[in-house]
Short mmCIF file of C-alpha atoms in Angstrom, two decimals:
data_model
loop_
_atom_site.label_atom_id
_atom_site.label_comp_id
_atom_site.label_asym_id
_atom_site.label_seq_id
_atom_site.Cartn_x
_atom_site.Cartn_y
_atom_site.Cartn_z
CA UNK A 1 0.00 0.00 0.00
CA UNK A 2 2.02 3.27 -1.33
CA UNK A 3 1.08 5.82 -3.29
CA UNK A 4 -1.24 8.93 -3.07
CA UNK A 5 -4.41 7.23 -1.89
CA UNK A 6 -7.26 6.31 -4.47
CA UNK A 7 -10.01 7.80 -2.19
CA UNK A 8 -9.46 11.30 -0.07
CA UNK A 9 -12.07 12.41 1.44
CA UNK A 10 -11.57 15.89 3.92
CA UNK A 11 -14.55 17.45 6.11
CA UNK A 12 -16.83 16.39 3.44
CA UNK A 13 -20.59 17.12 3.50
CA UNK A 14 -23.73 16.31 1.25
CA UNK A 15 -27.06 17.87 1.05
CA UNK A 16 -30.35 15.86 -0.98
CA UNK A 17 -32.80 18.64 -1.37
CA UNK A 18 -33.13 20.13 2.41
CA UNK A 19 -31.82 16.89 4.48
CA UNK A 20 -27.91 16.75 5.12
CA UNK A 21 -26.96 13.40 4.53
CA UNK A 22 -23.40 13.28 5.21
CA UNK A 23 -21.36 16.00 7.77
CA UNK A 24 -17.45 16.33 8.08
CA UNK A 25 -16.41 12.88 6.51
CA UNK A 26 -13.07 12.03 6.47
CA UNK A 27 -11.83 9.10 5.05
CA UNK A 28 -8.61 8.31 3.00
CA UNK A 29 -8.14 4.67 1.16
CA UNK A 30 -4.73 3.56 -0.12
CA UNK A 31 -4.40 1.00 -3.07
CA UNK A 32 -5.07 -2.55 -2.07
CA UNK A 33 -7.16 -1.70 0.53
CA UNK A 34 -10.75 -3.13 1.54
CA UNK A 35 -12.98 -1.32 3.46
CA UNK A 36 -16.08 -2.46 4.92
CA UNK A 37 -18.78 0.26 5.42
CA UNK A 38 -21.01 -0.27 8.03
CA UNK A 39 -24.41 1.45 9.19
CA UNK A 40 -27.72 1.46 10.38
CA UNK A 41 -30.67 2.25 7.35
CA UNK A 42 -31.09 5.72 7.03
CA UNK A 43 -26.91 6.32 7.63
CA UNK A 44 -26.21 7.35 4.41
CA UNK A 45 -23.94 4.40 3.31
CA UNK A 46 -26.20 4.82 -0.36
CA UNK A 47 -25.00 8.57 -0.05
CA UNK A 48 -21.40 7.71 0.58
CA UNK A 49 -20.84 5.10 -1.99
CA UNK A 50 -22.80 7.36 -5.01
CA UNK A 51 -19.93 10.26 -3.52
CA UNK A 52 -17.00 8.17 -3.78
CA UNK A 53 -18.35 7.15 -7.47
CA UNK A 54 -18.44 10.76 -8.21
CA UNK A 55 -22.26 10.57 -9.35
CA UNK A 56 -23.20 13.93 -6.87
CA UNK A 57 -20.74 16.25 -5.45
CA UNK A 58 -20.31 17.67 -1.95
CA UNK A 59 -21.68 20.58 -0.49
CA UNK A 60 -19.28 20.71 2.19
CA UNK A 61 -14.96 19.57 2.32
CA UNK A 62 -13.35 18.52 -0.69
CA UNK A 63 -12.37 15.25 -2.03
CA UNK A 64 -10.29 13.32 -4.60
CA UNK A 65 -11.41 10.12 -5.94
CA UNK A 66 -8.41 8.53 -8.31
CA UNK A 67 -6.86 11.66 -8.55
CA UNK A 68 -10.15 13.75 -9.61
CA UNK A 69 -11.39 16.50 -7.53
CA UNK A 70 -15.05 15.67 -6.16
CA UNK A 71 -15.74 19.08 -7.20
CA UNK A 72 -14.75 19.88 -10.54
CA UNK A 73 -15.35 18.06 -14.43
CA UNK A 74 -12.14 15.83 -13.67
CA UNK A 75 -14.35 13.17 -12.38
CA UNK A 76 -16.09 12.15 -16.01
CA UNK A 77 -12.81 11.24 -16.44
CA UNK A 78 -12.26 8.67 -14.00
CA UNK A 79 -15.83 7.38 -13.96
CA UNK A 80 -15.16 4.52 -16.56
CA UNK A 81 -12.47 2.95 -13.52
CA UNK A 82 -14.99 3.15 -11.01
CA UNK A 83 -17.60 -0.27 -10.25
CA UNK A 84 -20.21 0.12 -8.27
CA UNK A 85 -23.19 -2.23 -7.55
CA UNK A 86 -26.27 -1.18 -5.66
CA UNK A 87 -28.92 -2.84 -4.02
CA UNK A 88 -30.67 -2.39 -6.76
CA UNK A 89 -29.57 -3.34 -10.12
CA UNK A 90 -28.90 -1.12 -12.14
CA UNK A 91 -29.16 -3.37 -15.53
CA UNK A 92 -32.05 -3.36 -18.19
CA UNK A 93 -35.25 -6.05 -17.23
CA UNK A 94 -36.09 -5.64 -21.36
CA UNK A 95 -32.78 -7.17 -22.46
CA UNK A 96 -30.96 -9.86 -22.23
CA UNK A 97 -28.54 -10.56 -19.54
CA UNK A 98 -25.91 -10.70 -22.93
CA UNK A 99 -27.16 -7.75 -24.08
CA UNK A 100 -26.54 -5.74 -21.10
CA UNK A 101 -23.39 -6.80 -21.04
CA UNK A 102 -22.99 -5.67 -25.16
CA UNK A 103 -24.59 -2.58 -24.01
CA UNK A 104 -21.89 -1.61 -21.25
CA UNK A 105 -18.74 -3.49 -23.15
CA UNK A 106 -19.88 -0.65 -25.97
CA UNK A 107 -20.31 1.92 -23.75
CA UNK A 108 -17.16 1.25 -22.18
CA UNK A 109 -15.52 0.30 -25.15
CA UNK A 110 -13.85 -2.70 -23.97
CA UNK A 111 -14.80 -5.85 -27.04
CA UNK A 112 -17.71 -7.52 -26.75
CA UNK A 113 -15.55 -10.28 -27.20
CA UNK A 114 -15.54 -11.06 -23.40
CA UNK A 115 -19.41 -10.84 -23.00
CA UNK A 116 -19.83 -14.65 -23.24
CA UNK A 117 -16.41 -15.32 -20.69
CA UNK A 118 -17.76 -12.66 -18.10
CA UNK A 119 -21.14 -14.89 -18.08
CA UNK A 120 -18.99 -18.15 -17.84
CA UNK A 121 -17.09 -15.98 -15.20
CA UNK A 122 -20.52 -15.69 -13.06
CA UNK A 123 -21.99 -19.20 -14.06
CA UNK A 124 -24.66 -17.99 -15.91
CA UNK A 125 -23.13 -19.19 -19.79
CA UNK A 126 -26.37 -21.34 -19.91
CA UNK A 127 -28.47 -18.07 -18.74
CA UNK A 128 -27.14 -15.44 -21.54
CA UNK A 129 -30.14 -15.20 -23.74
CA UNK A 130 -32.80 -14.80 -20.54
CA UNK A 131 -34.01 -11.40 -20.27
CA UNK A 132 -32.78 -9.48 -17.06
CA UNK A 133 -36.56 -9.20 -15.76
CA UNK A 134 -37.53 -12.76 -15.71
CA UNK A 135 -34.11 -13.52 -13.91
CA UNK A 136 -33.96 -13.95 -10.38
CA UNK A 137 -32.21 -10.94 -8.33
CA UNK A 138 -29.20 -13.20 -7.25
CA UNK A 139 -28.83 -13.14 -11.58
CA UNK A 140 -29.20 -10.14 -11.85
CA UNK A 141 -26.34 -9.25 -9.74
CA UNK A 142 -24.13 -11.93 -10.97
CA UNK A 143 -24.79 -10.14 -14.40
CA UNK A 144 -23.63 -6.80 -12.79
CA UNK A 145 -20.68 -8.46 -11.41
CA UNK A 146 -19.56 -10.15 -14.82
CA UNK A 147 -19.91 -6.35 -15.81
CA UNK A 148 -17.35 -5.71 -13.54
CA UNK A 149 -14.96 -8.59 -14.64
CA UNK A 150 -15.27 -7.54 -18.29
CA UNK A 151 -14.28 -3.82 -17.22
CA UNK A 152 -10.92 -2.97 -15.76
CA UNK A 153 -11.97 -0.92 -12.47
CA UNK A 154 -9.60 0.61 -10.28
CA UNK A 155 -12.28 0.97 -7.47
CA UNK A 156 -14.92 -1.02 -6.41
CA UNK A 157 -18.04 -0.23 -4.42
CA UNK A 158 -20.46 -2.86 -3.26
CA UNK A 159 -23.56 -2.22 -1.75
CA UNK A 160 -24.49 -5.55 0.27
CA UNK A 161 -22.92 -7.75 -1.69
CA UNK A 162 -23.52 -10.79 -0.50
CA UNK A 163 -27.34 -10.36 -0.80
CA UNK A 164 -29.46 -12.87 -2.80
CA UNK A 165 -26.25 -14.77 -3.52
CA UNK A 166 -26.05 -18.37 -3.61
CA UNK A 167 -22.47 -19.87 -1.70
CA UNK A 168 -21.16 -20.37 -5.45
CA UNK A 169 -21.55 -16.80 -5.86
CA UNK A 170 -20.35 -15.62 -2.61
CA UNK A 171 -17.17 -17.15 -3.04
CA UNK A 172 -17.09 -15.75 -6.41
CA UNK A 173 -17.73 -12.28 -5.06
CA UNK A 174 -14.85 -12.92 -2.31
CA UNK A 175 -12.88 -13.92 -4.91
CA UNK A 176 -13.25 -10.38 -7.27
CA UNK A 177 -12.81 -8.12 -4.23
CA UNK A 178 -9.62 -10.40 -2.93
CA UNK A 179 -8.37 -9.73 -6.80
CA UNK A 180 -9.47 -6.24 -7.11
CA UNK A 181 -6.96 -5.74 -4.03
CA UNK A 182 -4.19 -7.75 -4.94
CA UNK A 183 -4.17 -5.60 -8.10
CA UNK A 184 -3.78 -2.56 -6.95
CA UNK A 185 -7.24 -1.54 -6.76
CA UNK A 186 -9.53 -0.86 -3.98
CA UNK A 187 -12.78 -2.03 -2.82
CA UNK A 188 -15.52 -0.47 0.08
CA UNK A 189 -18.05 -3.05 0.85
CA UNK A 190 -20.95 -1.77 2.45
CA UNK A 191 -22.84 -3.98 5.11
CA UNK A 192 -24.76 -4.88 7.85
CA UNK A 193 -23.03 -8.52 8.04
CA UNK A 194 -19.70 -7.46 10.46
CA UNK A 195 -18.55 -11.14 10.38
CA UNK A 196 -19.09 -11.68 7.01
CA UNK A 197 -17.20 -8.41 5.68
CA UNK A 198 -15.02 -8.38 8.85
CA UNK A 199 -13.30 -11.41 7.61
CA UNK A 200 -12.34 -10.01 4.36
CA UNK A 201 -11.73 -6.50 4.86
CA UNK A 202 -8.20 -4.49 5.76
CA UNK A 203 -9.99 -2.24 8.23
CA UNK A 204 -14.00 -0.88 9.34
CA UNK A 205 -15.55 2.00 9.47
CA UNK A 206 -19.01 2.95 10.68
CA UNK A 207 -21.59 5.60 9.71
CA UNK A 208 -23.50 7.12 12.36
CA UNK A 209 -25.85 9.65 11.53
CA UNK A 210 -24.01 11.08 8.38
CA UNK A 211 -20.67 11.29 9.89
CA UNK A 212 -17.69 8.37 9.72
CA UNK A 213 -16.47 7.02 13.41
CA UNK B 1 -10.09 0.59 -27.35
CA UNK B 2 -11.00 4.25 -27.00
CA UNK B 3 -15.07 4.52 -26.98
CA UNK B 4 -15.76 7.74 -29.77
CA UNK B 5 -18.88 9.79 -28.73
CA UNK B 6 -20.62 8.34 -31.71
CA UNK B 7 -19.66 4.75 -31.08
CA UNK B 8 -21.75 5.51 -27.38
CA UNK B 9 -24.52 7.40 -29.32
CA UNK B 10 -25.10 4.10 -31.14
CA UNK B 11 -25.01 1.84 -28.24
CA UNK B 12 -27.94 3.75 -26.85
CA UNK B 13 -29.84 3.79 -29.70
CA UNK B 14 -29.95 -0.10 -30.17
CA UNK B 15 -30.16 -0.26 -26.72
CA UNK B 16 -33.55 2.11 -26.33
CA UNK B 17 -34.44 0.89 -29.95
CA UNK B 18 -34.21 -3.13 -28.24
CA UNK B 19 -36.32 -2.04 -25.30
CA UNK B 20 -38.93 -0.32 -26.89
CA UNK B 21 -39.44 -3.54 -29.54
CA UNK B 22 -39.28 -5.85 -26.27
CA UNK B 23 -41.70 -3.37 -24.41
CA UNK B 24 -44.16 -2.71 -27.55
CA UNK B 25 -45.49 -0.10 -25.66
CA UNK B 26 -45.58 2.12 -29.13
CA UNK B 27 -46.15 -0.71 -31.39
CA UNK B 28 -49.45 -1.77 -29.58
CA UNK B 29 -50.61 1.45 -27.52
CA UNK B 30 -49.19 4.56 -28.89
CA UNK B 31 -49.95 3.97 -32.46
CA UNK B 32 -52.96 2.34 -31.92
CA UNK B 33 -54.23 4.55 -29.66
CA UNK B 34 -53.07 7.07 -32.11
CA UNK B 35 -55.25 6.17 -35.04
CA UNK B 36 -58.43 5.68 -33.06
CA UNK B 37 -58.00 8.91 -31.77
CA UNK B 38 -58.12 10.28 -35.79
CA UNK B 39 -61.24 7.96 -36.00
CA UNK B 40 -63.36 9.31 -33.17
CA UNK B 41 -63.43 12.77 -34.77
CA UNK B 42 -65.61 11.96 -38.05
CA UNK B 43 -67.27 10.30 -35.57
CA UNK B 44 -67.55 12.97 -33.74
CA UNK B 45 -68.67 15.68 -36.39
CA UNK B 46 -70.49 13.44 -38.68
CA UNK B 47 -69.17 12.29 -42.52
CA UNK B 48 -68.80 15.62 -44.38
CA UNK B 49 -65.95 14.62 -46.57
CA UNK B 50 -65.26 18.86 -47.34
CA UNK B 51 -64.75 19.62 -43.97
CA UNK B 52 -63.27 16.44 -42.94
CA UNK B 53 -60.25 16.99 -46.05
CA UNK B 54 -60.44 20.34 -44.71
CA UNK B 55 -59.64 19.69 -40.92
CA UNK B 56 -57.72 16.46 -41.30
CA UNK B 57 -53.75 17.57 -42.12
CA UNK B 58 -54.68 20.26 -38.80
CA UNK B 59 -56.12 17.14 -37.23
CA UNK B 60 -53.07 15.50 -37.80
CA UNK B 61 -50.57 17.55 -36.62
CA UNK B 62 -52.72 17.93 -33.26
CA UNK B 63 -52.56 14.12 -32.76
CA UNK B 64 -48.94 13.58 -33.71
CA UNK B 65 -47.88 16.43 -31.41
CA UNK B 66 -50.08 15.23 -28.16
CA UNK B 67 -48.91 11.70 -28.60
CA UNK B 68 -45.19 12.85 -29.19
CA UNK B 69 -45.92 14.79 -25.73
CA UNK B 70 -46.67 11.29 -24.65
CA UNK B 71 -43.45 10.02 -25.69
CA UNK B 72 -41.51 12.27 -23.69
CA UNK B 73 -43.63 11.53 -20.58
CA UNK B 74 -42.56 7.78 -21.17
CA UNK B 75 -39.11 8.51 -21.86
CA UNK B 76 -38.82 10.32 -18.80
CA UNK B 77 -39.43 7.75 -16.33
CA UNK B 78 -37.74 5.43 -18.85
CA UNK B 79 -34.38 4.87 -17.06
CA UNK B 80 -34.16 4.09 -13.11
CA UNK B 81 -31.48 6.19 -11.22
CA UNK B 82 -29.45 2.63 -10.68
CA UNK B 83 -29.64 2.27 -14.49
CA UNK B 84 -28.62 5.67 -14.82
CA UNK B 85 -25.76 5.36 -12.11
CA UNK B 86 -24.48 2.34 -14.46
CA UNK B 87 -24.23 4.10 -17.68
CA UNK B 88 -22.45 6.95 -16.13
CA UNK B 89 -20.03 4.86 -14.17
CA UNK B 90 -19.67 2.94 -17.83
CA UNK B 91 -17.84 6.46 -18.90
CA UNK B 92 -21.02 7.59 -20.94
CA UNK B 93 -20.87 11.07 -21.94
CA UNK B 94 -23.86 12.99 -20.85
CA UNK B 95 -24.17 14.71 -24.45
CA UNK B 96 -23.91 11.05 -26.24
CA UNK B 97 -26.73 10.29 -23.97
CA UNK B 98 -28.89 13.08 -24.55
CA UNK B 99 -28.10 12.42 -28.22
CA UNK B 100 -29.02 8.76 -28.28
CA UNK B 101 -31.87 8.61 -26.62
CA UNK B 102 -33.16 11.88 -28.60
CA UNK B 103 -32.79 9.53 -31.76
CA UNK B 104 -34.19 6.79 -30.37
CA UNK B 105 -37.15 8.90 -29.63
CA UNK B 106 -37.06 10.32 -33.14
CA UNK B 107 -36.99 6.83 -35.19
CA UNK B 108 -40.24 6.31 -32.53
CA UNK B 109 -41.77 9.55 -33.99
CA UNK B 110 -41.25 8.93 -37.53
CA UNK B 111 -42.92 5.84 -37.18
CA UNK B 112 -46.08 7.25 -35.72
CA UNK B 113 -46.13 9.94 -37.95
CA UNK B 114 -45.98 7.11 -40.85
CA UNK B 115 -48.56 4.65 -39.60
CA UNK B 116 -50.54 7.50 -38.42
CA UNK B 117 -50.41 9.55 -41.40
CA UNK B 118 -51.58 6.85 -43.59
CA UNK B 119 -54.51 6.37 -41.66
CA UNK B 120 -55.47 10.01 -41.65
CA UNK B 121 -55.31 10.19 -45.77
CA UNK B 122 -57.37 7.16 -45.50
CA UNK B 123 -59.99 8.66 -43.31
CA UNK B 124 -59.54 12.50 -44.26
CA UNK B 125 -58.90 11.87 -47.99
CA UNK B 126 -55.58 14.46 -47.53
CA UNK B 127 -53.97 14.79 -50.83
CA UNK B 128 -50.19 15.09 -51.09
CA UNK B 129 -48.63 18.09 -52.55
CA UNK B 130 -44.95 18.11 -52.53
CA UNK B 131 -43.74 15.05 -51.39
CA UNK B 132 -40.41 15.87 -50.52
CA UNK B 133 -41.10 19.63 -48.22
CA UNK B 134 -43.43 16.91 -46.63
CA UNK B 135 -41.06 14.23 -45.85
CA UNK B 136 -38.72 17.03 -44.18
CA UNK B 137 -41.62 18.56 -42.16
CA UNK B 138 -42.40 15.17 -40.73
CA UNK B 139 -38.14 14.63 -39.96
CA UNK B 140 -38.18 18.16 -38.01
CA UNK B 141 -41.34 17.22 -35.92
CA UNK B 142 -39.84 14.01 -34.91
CA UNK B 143 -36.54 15.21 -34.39
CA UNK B 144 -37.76 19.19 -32.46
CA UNK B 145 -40.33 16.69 -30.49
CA UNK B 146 -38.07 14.10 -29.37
CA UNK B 147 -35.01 17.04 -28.57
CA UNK B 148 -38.32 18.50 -26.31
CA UNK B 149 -38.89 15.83 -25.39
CA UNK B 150 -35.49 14.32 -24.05
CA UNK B 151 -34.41 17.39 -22.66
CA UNK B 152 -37.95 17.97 -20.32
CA UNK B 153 -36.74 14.65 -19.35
CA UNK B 154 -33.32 15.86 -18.42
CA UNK B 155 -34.49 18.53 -16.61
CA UNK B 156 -37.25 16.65 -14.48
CA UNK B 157 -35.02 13.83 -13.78
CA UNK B 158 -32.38 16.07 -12.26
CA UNK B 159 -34.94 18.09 -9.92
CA UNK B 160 -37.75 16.81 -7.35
CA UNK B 161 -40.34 17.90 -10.38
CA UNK B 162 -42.45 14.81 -11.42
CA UNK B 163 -42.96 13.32 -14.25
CA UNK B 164 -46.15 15.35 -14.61
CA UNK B 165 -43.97 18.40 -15.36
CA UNK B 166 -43.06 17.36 -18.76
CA UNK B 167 -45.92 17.72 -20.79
CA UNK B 168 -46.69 21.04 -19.27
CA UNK B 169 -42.77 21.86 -20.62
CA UNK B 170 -43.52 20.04 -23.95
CA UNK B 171 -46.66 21.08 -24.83
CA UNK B 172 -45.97 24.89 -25.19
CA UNK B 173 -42.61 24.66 -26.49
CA UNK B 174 -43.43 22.51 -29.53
CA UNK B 175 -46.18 25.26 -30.56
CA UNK B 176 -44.05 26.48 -33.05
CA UNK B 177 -43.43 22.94 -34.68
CA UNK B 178 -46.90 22.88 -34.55
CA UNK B 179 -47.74 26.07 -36.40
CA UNK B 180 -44.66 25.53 -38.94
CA UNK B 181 -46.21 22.25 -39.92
CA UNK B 182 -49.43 22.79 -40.32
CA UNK B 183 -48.18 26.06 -41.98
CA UNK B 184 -46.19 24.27 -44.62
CA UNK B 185 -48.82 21.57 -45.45
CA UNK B 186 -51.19 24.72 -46.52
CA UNK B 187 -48.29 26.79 -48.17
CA UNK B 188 -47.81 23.36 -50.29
CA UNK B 189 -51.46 23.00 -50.91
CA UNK B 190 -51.69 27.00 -51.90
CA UNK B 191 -48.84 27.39 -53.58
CA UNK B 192 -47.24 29.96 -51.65
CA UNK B 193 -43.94 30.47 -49.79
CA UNK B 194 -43.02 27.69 -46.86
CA UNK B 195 -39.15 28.56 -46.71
CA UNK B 196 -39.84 30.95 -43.56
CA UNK B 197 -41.88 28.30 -41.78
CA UNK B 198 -39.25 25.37 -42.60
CA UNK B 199 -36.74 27.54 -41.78
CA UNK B 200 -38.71 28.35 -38.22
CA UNK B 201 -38.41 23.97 -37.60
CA UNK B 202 -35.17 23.84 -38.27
CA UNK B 203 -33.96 27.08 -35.92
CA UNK B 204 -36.30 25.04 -33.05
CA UNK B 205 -34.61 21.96 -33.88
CA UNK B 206 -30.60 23.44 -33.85
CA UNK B 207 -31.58 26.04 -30.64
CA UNK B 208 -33.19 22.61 -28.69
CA UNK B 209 -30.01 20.41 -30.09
CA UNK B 210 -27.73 22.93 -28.86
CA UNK B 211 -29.26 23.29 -25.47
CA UNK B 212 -30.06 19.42 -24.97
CA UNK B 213 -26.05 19.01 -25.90
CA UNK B 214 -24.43 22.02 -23.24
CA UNK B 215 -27.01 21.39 -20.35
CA UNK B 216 -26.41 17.37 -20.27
CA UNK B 217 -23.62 16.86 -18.31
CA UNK B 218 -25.12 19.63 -15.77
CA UNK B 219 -28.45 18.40 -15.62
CA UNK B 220 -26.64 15.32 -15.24
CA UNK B 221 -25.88 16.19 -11.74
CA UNK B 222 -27.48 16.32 -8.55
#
C-alpha cells in the first residue's frame, strides 16, 4: 500500500434537497485496501458510496477520488475505472442478460468479445439469452458483477454484496474483491453482516448519523 | 479501445431501440391509440368529406404532437437512477446520452407519424402536394419533439419535479413545430412560400439540439 491514496475524502458534507446526509467525513483509502462500510438504514452508506463514485458532489470539504477533484469536471474522467453495484440493479429487465453486457462493453468500449467469458465468469453461460426481468435478483447481480470482470476498475463499491447470492456466488464475489486488491485496486463493501465483511476486509468504518467514526 | 462519442450514441440507440421492440409499448398502444384517436373525430362531427379533407392535415398535426408529448412523458421515467448510475459509471458522456436517446425517440416519432399519417389520408382523404417539403416537415417534428422531449426529461429527472412536469414543458414549447407544420402543409397545398416556416423547424430543432447538448452533463448532476 504506497502511493497517493485512491479515495481522499476531507470534512466532506452532502445535502439531498433540504436533508444533510453526510457532515465532516473524512476518510482516505490507499491501493489494495478493503474497506467495509457499516451502518444502520437511514446512515447514508447509499450517499457515501454514489460520492465516492463521483455521481453527486459535496456541499461541504473537498475530495479526490483517483486523482479527480469531487468538485470539478475531472471526475467524467475517471468514472469509466470506477464499479459500483447497488442494491438495486442497475441493468435493463427488457434485455438480455448478454445484451446488457454488449450494451456496457460498448459503452465502455472494452470488445464484446468477453461478453460470453464474463457470463462463464458468473456461471450464468447457460443463462445469456434470458431477459434481465424474468431472472432472479441473485442473476441479476451476478450479471452486474460479470460487468465488472469484463471492465478494468480501479475501485470497487459494493452495496451488500452478499445479498441474494447463492455460496457459489459468494465465493465468487470474495474472490473479485480479494483480486481487485491484490491488483492494486480498492474495494468499500458496504454492510450490515460485520462477520461476514469483517473477515475479508483491511480495516472498518461505521456511519453514524451522516458522519464516519 | 477508445469509446468515440458516436460509437456511445449508437449503443444507446440499439439499446432504447431493443427495449422499446421488447416493451411494444408504441407498437401496440401509442400507435394504436393514435389512429383511433383520428377515428373518433368523423365520428364525432359526422361524414362531411369537405370539412373532414379540410380539418384532417390540422387534425393531424394535433394528434402527432399530443402523442409525441406522450413520448416524452414515457421517456422520462424510462431509465431508473441505478440504471442511470451504471451508464455513467460505464464512462457515458452525458451529451452522447442526450443524443441517443433523442434519436431513439425520433426513429419512434417517424414511425407514428408514418402509420398515423396513412390512416389520416385514408380517413380525411388528404392529398399530397410536394412530397419531398413533406417528408422534411415530418423529420423536423420528430426530431424538435423528441429534442423537447429528451431534454424535459433531463431537466425533471435532475430536480424533485415529477414526471407530470413534462408535458406542461412540452406542450408549449413545440407550438411552433406545430404552427410551422401545419403552416407548410397549406403553403404546399396554396402554392405559396413555406421557406420561412421550414426555416422556423429547423432554428427550433438546432436552438433545442444545442441546449439538450451544453445542459447534459449539468443536468446530469445532482
Amino acid at each position: 500500500m504506497s502511493g497517493a491514496p485512491l479515495v481522499e475524502l476531507s470534512g466532506v458534507g452532502v445535502r439531498i434537497g433540504s436533508s444533510q446526509i453526510l457532515r465532516d467525513v473524512d476518510l482516505e483509502i490507499e491501493a489494495g485496501e478493503v474497506v467495509g462500510l457499516f451502518g444502520a438504514n437511514g446512515a447514508g452508506k447509499t450517499t457515501a458510496l454514489r460520492l465516492i463514485a463521483t455521481l453527486i458532489r459535496p456541499a461541504q470539504g473537498s475530495g479526490t477520488v483517483l486523482g479527480a477533484d469531487l468538485s470539478s469536471a475531472e471526475r467524467y474522467d475517471v468514472r469509466r475505472r470506477i464499479g459500483m453495484i447497488g442494491h438495486v440493479p442497475g441493468i435493463f429487465p427488457e434485455l438480455t442478460l448478454a445484451e446488457n453486457l454488449r450494451y456496457a462493453a460498448r459503452v465502455a468500449g472494452v470488445s464484446t468479445d468477453r461478453v460470453a467469458g464474463a457470463l462463464a465468469a458468473v456461471g450464468l453461460a447457460g443463462a445469456a439469452d434470458r431477459p434481465a426481468g424474468a431472472a432472479s435478483h441473485g442473476m441479476q447481480r451476478r450479471t452486474e458483477f460479470a460487468r465488472e470482470l469484463m471492465i478494468d476498475r480501479s475501485l470497487l463499491l459494493l452495496d451488500e454484496p452478499h445479498s441474494a447470492l447463492d455460496r457459489d456466488a459468494v465465493d465468487l464475489v470474495e474472490g473479485l474483491i480479494e483480486r481487485k486488491a491484490a491488483e492494486g485496486g480498492a474495494v468499500i463493501v458496504v454492510s450490515h453482516d460485520r462477520d461476514r465483511v469483517g473477515a475479508i476486509a483491511h480495516r472498518t468504518v461505521d456511519l453514524v448519523g451522516g458522519t464516519l467514526t | 479501445m477508445i469509446t468515440g462519442f458516436w460509437h456511445q450514441v449508437r449503443a444507446v440507440v440499439d439499446r432504447d431501440l431493443l427495449r422499446e421492440r421488447r416493451q411494444g409499448d408504441m407498437l401496440w398502444i401509442t400507435i394504436p391509440f393514435g389512429a383511433i384517436a383520428l377515428l373518433l373525430i368523423p365520428l364525432a362531427i359526422g361524414t362531411d368529406a369537405v370539412l373532414l379533407r379540410e380539418i384532417g392535415p390540422g387534425m393531424y398535426w394535433v394528434i402527432v404532437m399530443l402523442f409525441g408529448v406522450l413520448v416524452a412523458v414515457s421517456r422520462a421515467s424510462r431509465e431508473t437512477l441505478p440504471q442511470q448510475d451504471a451508464s455513467a459509471l460505464l464512462g457515458l458522456d452525458p451529451a452522447a446520452g442526450f443524443v441517443g436517446r433523442t434519436v431513439s425517440s425520433a426513429i419512434f416519432l417517424l414511425i407514428f407519424e408514418a402509420v398515423v399519417g396513412i390512416v389520416a389520408i385514408g380517413l380525411y382523404d388528404i392529398s399530397i402536394i410536394g412530397i419531398g417539403w413533406l417528408a422534411l416537415t415530418l423529420l423536423l417534428v420528430a426530431a424538435g419533439l423528441a429534442l423537447l422531449g429528451t431534454l424535459t426529461a433531463a431537466i425533471v429527472n435532475s430536480s424533485s419535479a415529477g414526471t407530470a412536469l413534462v408535458p406542461l414543458l412540452v406542450a408549449p414549447l413545440s407550438v411552433p413545430l406545430l404552427l410551422g407544420a401545419t403552416q407548410t402543409y397549406d403553403g404546399l397545398q396554396g402554392g405559396y412560400g413555406i421557406l420561412s416556416w421550414v426555416l422556423l423547424m429547423v432554428a427550433v430543432v438546432l436552438v433545442v439540439a444545442i441546449i439538450g447538448v451544453l445542459t447534459a452533463r449539468p443536468l446530469q448532476e445532482t
